[in-house]
Amino acid sequence: MTLGTEWATDWVRASAAVIAENRVELITLDREIGDGDHGENMDRGFSAVLAKLDGLADDAIPADVLKLVATTLISTVGGASGPLFGTAYLKAAGAVAGRAELDGASVAAILRAARDGIVLRGKAEAGDKTMIDAWNPAVEAADAAHANGASELEILEAAATAAAEGAASTEPLIARKGRASYLGERAIGHRDPGAQSTLLLLRAAADSARNAASE
Ligand code: ADP
Ligand code: MG
């Protein structure tokens, strides 16, 4: 089974829902080691994407959905995370350009391109206590699952599980990028908000694939 435009639009809806549900938690995390706007930023962005979904052409392919997310996040989210997630979705769209159906290789390529886009834009390395610490293990897990012949759903499940571990792994770290880097050792013991939103978005991707598989 492959994943098509319906999965991509379901992913947007599930993302908007999970970001809205966790808005306060993301605000709290960002208040602890940043300026407290991350939940607001992400909720504003995904609400805006949701409002534009119905405007997609009938023959839209997954890359069109990803591109809509990218342009909307770039223009509405602001902060550090707007351009970073915007670039992620833009590069993800580029990785599956022209494809109506996404197989395991495409799904793994989406995640890799998204991660590479964030690194290109933000220059964060593993262990800098950023969203990259959730993205890196997700990409590795997706590639490993794909290499083992996993289904699209299994690849996304593996990525979401690894992103959750990656987000938790930011807690003991000192930040070397973004606002949290001003705090030095005071950032220790707090989870990076962007890593947390990354895990929510990747969990939404897997949940949407599970719904697609059960239909
Ligand atoms: P701002 O920091 O401008 O207030 P947000 O609060 O929306 O923006 O986003 C903060 C998140 O952005 C951080 O938790 C971190 O995950 C991510 N981030 C910040 N700088 C970078 C970077 N250079 N590379 C990757 N991620 C980053
Ligand atoms: Mg912030």
CSV table of C-alpha atoms and ligand atoms in Angstrom, one decimal:
chain,number,residue,atom,x,y,z
A,1,MET,CA,0.0,0.0,0.0
A,2,THR,CA,1.3,3.5,-0.9
A,3,LEU,CA,0.3,6.8,0.6
A,4,GLY,CA,-1.3,9.5,-1.5
A,5,THR,CA,-2.8,13.0,-1.2
A,6,GLU,CA,-5.4,11.9,1.2
A,7,TRP,CA,-2.7,10.8,3.7
A,8,ALA,CA,-0.9,14.1,3.2
A,9,THR,CA,-4.0,16.2,3.9
A,10,ASP,CA,-4.9,13.9,6.8
A,11,TRP,CA,-1.4,14.6,8.1
A,12,VAL,CA,-2.0,18.3,8.0
A,13,ARG,CA,-5.3,18.0,9.8
A,14,ALA,CA,-3.8,15.7,12.5
A,15,SER,CA,-0.8,18.0,12.8
A,16,ALA,CA,-3.1,21.0,13.4
A,17,ALA,CA,-5.1,19.1,15.9
A,18,VAL,CA,-2.1,17.8,17.9
A,19,ILE,CA,-0.4,21.2,17.9
A,20,ALA,CA,-3.6,22.8,19.1
A,21,GLU,CA,-4.0,20.2,21.9
A,22,ASN,CA,-0.4,20.7,23.0
A,23,ARG,CA,-0.2,24.5,22.5
A,24,VAL,CA,0.0,25.2,26.2
A,25,GLU,CA,2.7,22.5,26.7
A,26,LEU,CA,4.8,23.9,23.9
A,27,ILE,CA,4.4,27.4,25.3
A,28,THR,CA,5.5,26.1,28.8
A,29,LEU,CA,8.5,24.4,27.4
A,30,ASP,CA,9.5,27.5,25.4
A,31,ARG,CA,8.9,29.7,28.5
A,32,GLU,CA,11.4,27.6,30.5
A,33,ILE,CA,14.3,28.0,28.0
A,34,GLY,CA,13.1,30.5,25.4
A,35,ASP,CA,10.6,33.3,25.1
A,36,GLY,CA,7.4,31.3,25.4
A,37,ASP,CA,6.0,31.8,21.9
A,38,HIS,CA,6.6,28.4,20.3
A,39,GLY,CA,3.1,26.9,21.0
A,40,GLU,CA,1.5,30.1,19.8
A,41,ASN,CA,3.7,30.2,16.7
A,42,MET,CA,3.0,26.6,15.7
A,43,ASP,CA,-0.7,26.8,16.4
A,44,ARG,CA,-1.0,30.0,14.3
A,45,GLY,CA,0.9,28.3,11.5
A,46,PHE,CA,-1.1,25.1,11.4
A,47,SER,CA,-4.4,26.8,11.8
A,48,ALA,CA,-3.5,28.9,8.8
A,49,VAL,CA,-2.6,25.8,6.8
A,50,LEU,CA,-5.8,24.1,7.8
A,51,ALA,CA,-7.8,27.1,6.5
A,52,LYS,CA,-6.1,26.8,3.1
A,53,LEU,CA,-6.5,23.0,2.6
A,54,ASP,CA,-9.9,23.3,0.9
A,55,GLY,CA,-8.3,25.6,-1.7
A,56,LEU,CA,-6.1,22.8,-3.0
A,57,ALA,CA,-6.7,21.7,-6.6
A,58,ASP,CA,-8.7,18.5,-7.1
A,59,ASP,CA,-5.7,16.9,-8.8
A,60,ALA,CA,-3.2,18.0,-6.1
A,61,ILE,CA,-0.4,15.5,-5.3
A,62,PRO,CA,1.3,15.1,-1.9
A,63,ALA,CA,4.1,17.5,-2.9
A,64,ASP,CA,1.4,20.2,-3.4
A,65,VAL,CA,0.2,19.7,0.1
A,66,LEU,CA,3.7,19.8,1.5
A,67,LYS,CA,4.4,23.0,-0.5
A,68,LEU,CA,1.3,24.6,0.9
A,69,VAL,CA,2.4,23.8,4.5
A,70,ALA,CA,5.8,25.2,3.7
A,71,THR,CA,4.7,28.6,2.3
A,72,THR,CA,2.1,29.0,4.9
A,73,LEU,CA,4.4,28.3,7.8
A,74,ILE,CA,7.1,30.6,6.4
A,75,SER,CA,4.6,33.5,6.2
A,76,THR,CA,2.7,32.9,9.4
A,77,VAL,CA,4.9,31.2,12.1
A,78,GLY,CA,7.8,33.7,12.5
A,79,GLY,CA,10.5,33.1,15.1
A,80,ALA,CA,13.3,30.7,14.5
A,81,SER,CA,10.9,27.7,13.9
A,82,GLY,CA,8.9,29.3,11.0
A,83,PRO,CA,11.7,29.4,8.5
A,84,LEU,CA,13.1,26.1,9.8
A,85,PHE,CA,9.9,24.0,9.5
A,86,GLY,CA,9.0,26.0,6.3
A,87,THR,CA,12.3,24.9,4.8
A,88,ALA,CA,11.7,21.3,6.0
A,89,TYR,CA,8.3,21.0,4.2
A,90,LEU,CA,9.7,22.8,1.1
A,91,LYS,CA,12.6,20.3,0.8
A,92,ALA,CA,10.2,17.4,1.6
A,93,ALA,CA,8.0,18.6,-1.3
A,94,GLY,CA,11.0,18.7,-3.6
A,95,ALA,CA,11.9,15.1,-2.6
A,96,VAL,CA,8.6,13.7,-3.9
A,97,ALA,CA,7.9,16.1,-6.8
A,98,GLY,CA,5.6,14.7,-9.4
A,99,ARG,CA,4.7,11.6,-7.4
A,100,ALA,CA,1.0,10.9,-6.8
A,101,GLU,CA,1.7,7.8,-4.6
A,102,LEU,CA,4.4,7.6,-2.0
A,103,ASP,CA,6.2,4.3,-1.4
A,104,GLY,CA,8.6,3.5,1.5
A,105,ALA,CA,11.5,5.0,-0.3
A,106,SER,CA,9.5,8.3,-0.8
A,107,VAL,CA,8.4,8.4,2.8
A,108,ALA,CA,12.0,7.9,4.0
A,109,ALA,CA,13.1,10.6,1.4
A,110,ILE,CA,10.6,13.1,2.8
A,111,LEU,CA,12.0,12.8,6.3
A,112,ARG,CA,15.6,13.0,5.1
A,113,ALA,CA,15.0,16.0,2.9
A,114,ALA,CA,13.1,17.8,5.7
A,115,ARG,CA,15.9,17.2,8.2
A,116,ASP,CA,18.6,18.2,5.6
A,117,GLY,CA,16.6,21.4,5.0
A,118,ILE,CA,16.6,22.3,8.7
A,119,VAL,CA,20.3,21.7,8.9
A,120,LEU,CA,21.0,23.8,5.8
A,121,ARG,CA,19.0,26.6,7.2
A,122,GLY,CA,19.9,26.5,11.0
A,123,LYS,CA,23.3,24.8,10.9
A,124,ALA,CA,22.5,22.8,14.1
A,125,GLU,CA,24.5,19.7,14.9
A,126,ALA,CA,23.4,16.6,16.9
A,127,GLY,CA,23.4,17.4,20.6
A,128,ASP,CA,22.9,21.2,20.2
A,129,LYS,CA,19.5,20.8,21.9
A,130,THR,CA,17.3,21.7,19.0
A,131,MET,CA,14.6,20.1,16.9
A,132,ILE,CA,17.5,18.3,15.0
A,133,ASP,CA,17.9,16.0,18.0
A,134,ALA,CA,14.4,14.7,17.2
A,135,TRP,CA,14.8,14.7,13.4
A,136,ASN,CA,18.2,12.9,13.3
A,137,PRO,CA,17.1,9.7,15.0
A,138,ALA,CA,13.8,9.8,13.1
A,139,VAL,CA,15.6,9.9,9.8
A,140,GLU,CA,18.0,7.1,10.8
A,141,ALA,CA,15.1,4.9,12.1
A,142,ALA,CA,13.1,5.5,8.9
A,143,ASP,CA,16.1,4.6,6.7
A,144,ALA,CA,16.7,1.5,8.8
A,145,ALA,CA,13.1,0.4,8.6
A,146,HIS,CA,13.0,1.0,4.9
A,147,ALA,CA,16.2,-1.0,4.4
A,148,ASN,CA,14.5,-3.9,6.2
A,149,GLY,CA,11.5,-3.8,3.8
A,150,ALA,CA,9.1,-2.1,6.2
A,151,SER,CA,5.8,-0.7,5.0
A,152,GLU,CA,5.1,3.1,4.8
A,153,LEU,CA,3.2,2.9,8.0
A,154,GLU,CA,6.0,1.0,9.8
A,155,ILE,CA,8.6,3.5,8.5
A,156,LEU,CA,6.5,6.4,9.9
A,157,GLU,CA,5.9,4.5,13.2
A,158,ALA,CA,9.7,3.9,13.5
A,159,ALA,CA,10.4,7.6,12.8
A,160,ALA,CA,7.8,8.8,15.4
A,161,THR,CA,9.1,6.5,18.1
A,162,ALA,CA,12.7,7.6,17.5
A,163,ALA,CA,11.7,11.3,17.4
A,164,ALA,CA,10.0,10.8,20.9
A,165,GLU,CA,13.3,9.3,22.2
A,166,GLY,CA,15.2,12.1,20.5
A,167,ALA,CA,13.0,14.8,22.0
A,168,ALA,CA,13.5,13.3,25.5
A,169,SER,CA,17.3,13.2,24.9
A,170,THR,CA,17.4,17.0,24.7
A,171,GLU,CA,16.5,17.3,28.4
A,172,PRO,CA,20.0,16.9,30.0
A,173,LEU,CA,21.7,19.0,27.3
A,174,ILE,CA,23.1,22.5,27.3
A,175,ALA,CA,21.9,24.4,24.2
A,176,ARG,CA,24.3,25.6,21.6
A,177,LYS,CA,21.8,27.1,19.1
A,178,GLY,CA,18.7,29.3,19.4
A,179,ARG,CA,17.5,31.4,22.4
A,180,ALA,CA,18.2,28.6,24.9
A,181,SER,CA,21.9,28.9,24.2
A,182,TYR,CA,21.9,32.1,26.2
A,183,LEU,CA,21.0,30.2,29.3
A,184,GLY,CA,24.1,28.0,29.6
A,185,GLU,CA,23.7,25.3,32.3
A,186,ARG,CA,20.2,26.7,33.2
A,187,ALA,CA,18.9,24.9,30.1
A,188,ILE,CA,19.7,21.5,31.7
A,189,GLY,CA,16.6,19.6,32.7
A,190,HIS,CA,14.3,21.2,30.2
A,191,ARG,CA,13.1,19.7,26.9
A,192,ASP,CA,13.6,21.6,23.7
A,193,PRO,CA,10.2,22.8,22.4
A,194,GLY,CA,11.1,22.4,18.7
A,195,ALA,CA,12.1,18.8,19.4
A,196,GLN,CA,8.8,18.3,21.1
A,197,SER,CA,6.8,19.8,18.2
A,198,THR,CA,8.8,17.6,15.8
A,199,LEU,CA,7.7,14.5,17.7
A,200,LEU,CA,4.1,15.6,17.6
A,201,LEU,CA,4.2,16.2,13.8
A,202,LEU,CA,5.9,12.9,13.1
A,203,ARG,CA,3.4,11.1,15.4
A,204,ALA,CA,0.6,12.7,13.4
A,205,ALA,CA,2.2,11.4,10.2
A,206,ALA,CA,2.2,7.9,11.5
A,207,ASP,CA,-1.3,8.2,12.9
A,208,SER,CA,-2.6,9.4,9.5
A,209,ALA,CA,-0.9,6.5,7.8
A,210,ARG,CA,-2.5,4.1,10.2
A,211,ASN,CA,-5.9,5.6,9.4
A,212,ALA,CA,-5.2,5.2,5.7
A,213,ALA,CA,-4.2,1.5,6.2
A,214,SER,CA,-7.4,0.8,8.1
A,215,GLU,CA,-9.7,2.2,5.4
B,1,ADP,P1,12.2,31.6,18.7
B,1,ADP,O1,13.3,30.8,19.3
B,1,ADP,O2,12.6,32.6,17.7
B,1,ADP,O3,11.3,32.2,19.8
B,1,ADP,P2,10.4,29.3,18.4
B,1,ADP,O4,10.2,29.5,19.9
B,1,ADP,O5,9.2,29.2,17.6
B,1,ADP,O6,11.3,30.5,17.9
B,1,ADP,O7,11.2,28.0,18.1
B,1,ADP,C1,12.2,27.6,19.0
B,1,ADP,C2,12.8,26.3,18.5
B,1,ADP,O8,13.5,26.5,17.3
B,1,ADP,C3,13.8,25.7,19.5
B,1,ADP,O9,13.2,24.9,20.4
B,1,ADP,C4,14.7,24.8,18.5
B,1,ADP,O10,14.2,23.5,18.4
B,1,ADP,C5,14.5,25.5,17.2
B,1,ADP,N1,15.8,26.1,16.8
B,1,ADP,C6,16.2,27.3,17.1
B,1,ADP,N2,17.4,27.6,16.5
B,1,ADP,C7,17.6,26.5,15.7
B,1,ADP,C8,18.7,26.1,14.8
B,1,ADP,N3,19.7,26.9,14.5
B,1,ADP,N4,18.6,24.9,14.2
B,1,ADP,C9,17.6,24.0,14.4
B,1,ADP,N5,16.6,24.3,15.3
B,1,ADP,C10,16.6,25.5,15.9
B,2,MG,MG,10.3,31.0,21.2
